[in-house]
PDB file of C-alpha atoms and ligand atoms in Angstrom:
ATOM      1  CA  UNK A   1     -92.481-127.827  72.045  1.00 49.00           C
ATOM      2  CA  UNK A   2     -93.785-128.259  75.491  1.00 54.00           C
ATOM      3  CA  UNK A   3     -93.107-130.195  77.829  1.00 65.00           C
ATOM      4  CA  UNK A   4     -96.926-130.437  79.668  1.00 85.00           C
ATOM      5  CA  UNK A   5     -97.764-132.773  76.741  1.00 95.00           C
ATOM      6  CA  UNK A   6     -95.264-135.185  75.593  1.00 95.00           C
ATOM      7  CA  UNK A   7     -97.478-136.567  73.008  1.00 96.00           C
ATOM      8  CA  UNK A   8     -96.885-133.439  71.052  1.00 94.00           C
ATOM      9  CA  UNK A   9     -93.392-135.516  69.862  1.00 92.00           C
ATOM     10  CA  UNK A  10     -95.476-138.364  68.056  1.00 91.00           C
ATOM     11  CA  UNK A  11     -97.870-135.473  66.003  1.00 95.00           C
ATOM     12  CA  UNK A  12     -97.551-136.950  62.347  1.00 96.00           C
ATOM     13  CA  UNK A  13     -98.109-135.751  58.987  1.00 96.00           C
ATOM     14  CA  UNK A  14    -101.765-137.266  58.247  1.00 96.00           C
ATOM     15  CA  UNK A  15    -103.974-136.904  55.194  1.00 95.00           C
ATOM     16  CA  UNK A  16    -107.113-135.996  55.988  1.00 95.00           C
ATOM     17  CA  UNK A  17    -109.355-139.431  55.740  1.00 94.00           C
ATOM     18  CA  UNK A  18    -112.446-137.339  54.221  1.00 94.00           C
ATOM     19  CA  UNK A  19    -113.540-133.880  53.254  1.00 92.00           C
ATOM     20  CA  UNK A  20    -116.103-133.515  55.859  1.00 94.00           C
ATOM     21  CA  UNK A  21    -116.670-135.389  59.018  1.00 96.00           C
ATOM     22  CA  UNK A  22    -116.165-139.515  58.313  1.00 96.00           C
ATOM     23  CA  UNK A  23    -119.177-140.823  60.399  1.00 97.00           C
ATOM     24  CA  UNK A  24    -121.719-138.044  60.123  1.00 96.00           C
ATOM     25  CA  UNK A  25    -121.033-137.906  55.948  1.00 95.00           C
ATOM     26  CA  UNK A  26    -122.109-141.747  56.210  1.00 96.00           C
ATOM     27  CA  UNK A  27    -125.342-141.074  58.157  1.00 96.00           C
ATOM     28  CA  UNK A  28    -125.901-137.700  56.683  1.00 95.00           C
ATOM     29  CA  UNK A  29    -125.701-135.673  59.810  1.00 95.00           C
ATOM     30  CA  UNK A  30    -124.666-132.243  59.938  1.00 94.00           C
ATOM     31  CA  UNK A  31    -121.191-130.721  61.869  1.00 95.00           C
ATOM     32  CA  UNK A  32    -119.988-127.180  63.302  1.00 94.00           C
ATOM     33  CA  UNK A  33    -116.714-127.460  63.030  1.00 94.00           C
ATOM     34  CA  UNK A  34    -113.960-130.009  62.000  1.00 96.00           C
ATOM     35  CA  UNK A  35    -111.201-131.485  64.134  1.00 97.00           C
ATOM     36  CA  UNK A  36    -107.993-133.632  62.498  1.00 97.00           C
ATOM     37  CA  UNK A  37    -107.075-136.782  64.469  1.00 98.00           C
ATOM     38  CA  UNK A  38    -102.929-136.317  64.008  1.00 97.00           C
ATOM     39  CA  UNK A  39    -102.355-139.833  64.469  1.00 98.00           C
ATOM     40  CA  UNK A  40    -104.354-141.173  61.690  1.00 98.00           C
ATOM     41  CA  UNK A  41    -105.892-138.501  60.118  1.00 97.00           C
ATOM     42  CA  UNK A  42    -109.645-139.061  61.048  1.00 98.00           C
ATOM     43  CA  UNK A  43    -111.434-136.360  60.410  1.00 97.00           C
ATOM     44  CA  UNK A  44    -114.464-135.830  63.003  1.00 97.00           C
ATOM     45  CA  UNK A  45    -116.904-133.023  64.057  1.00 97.00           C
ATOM     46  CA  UNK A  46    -115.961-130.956  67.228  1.00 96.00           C
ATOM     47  CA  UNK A  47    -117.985-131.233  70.859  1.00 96.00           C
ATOM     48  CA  UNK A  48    -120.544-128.378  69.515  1.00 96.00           C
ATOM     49  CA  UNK A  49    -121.664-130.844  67.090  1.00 96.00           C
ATOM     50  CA  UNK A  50    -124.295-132.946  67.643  1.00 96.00           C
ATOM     51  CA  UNK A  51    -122.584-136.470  67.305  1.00 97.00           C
ATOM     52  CA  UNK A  52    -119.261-135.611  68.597  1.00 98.00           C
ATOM     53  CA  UNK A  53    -117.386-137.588  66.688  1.00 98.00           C
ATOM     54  CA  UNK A  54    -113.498-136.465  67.211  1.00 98.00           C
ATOM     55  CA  UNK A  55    -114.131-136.873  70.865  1.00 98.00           C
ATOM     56  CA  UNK A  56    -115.666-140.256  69.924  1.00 98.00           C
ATOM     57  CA  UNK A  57    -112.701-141.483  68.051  1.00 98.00           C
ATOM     58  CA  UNK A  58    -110.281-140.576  70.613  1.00 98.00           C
ATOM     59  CA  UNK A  59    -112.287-142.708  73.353  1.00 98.00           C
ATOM     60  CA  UNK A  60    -112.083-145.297  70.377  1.00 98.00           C
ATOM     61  CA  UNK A  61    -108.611-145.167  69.662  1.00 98.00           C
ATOM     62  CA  UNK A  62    -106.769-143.401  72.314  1.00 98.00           C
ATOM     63  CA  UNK A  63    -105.155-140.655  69.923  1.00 98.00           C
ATOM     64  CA  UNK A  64    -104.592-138.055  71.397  1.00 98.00           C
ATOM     65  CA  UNK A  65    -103.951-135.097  69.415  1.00 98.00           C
ATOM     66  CA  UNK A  66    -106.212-133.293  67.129  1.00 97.00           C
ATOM     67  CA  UNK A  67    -106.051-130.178  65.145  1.00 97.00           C
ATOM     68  CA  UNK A  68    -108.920-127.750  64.274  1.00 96.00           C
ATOM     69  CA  UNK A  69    -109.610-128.182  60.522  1.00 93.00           C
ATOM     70  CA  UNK A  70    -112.011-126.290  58.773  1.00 85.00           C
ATOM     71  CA  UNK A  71    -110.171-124.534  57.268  1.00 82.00           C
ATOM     72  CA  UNK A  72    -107.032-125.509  59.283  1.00 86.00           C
ATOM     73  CA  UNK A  73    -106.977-123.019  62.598  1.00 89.00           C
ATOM     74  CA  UNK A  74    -103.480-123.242  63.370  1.00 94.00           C
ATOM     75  CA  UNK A  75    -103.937-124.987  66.316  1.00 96.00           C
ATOM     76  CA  UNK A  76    -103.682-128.471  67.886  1.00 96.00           C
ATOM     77  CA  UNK A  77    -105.890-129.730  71.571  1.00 97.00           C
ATOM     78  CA  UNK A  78    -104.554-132.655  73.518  1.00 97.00           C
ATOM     79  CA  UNK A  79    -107.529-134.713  74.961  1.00 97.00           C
ATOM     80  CA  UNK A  80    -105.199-136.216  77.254  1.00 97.00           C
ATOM     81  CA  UNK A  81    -103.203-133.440  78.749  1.00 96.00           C
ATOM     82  CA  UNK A  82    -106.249-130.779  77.744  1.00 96.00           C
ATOM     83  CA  UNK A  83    -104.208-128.549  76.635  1.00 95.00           C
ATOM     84  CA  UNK A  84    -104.040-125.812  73.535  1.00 94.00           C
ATOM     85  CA  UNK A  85    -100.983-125.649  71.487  1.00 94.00           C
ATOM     86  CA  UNK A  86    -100.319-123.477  68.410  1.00 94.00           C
ATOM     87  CA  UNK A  87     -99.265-125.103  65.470  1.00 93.00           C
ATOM     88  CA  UNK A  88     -96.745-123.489  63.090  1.00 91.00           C
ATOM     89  CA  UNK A  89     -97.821-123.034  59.329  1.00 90.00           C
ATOM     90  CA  UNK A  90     -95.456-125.384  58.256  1.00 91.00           C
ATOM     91  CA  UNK A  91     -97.109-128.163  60.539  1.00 92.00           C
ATOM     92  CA  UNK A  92    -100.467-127.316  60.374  1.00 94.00           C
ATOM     93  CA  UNK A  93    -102.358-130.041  57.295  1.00 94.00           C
ATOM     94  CA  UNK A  94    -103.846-128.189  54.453  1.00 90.00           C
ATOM     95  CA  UNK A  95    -107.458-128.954  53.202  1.00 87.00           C
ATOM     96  CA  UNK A  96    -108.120-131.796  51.108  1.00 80.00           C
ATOM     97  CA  UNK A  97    -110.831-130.164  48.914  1.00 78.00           C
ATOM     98  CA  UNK A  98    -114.205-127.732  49.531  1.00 81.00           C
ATOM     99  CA  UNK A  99    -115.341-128.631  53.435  1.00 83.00           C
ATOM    100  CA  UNK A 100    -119.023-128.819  53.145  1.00 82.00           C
ATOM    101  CA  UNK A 101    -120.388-126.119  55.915  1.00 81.00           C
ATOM    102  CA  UNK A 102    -123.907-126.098  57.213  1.00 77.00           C
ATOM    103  CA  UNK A 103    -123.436-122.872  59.233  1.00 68.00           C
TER     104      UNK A 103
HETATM  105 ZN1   ZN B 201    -100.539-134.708  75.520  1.00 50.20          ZN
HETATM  106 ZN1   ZN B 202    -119.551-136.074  63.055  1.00 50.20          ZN
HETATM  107 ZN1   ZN B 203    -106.945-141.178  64.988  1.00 50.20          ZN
END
């Protein structure tokens, strides 16, 4: 699709590992908003959150590619290129269930 990012080739079709943000649903913390690792299909709380957890997982892991998901924005942000691509309905993941929301 572009080519300033050519991790944008390896974007799978993930499930979504948990309704709500993985790590903060296991200590009870609270998100803003929801990103979708594309690799493996973490699910982790954006950099407005207090725990940062998508941002977290990709200095775990090294995946690069994660979607906004909550519900899915049509979008997907590569932490290694930083940039914005939009995502096509067809490729964009649907919800799993109800996304708990604090806001
Ligand atoms: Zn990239
Ligand atoms: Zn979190
Ligand atoms: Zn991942």
């Amino acid at each position: 699709m572009n080519a300033n990012c050519p991790h944008l080739e390896d974007i799978r079709t993930v499930t979504p590992s948990a309704l709500g943000c993985e790590e903060c649903l296991k200590i009870g913390s609270r998100w803003l908003h929801l990103r979708l690792c594309r690799t493996c299909g973490h699910v982790g709380c954006c950099d407005d959150s207090p725990h940062r957890h998508a941002t977290q997982h990709f200095h775990a892991t090294r995946h690069p590619l994660i979607e906004g998901y909550d519900p899915p924005e049509g979008w997907v942000w590569c932490y290694v290129d930083e940039v914005f691509f939009d995502l096509p309905p067809e490729l964009t993941t649907p919800q799993r269930g109800p996304i708990p929301r604090y806001y």
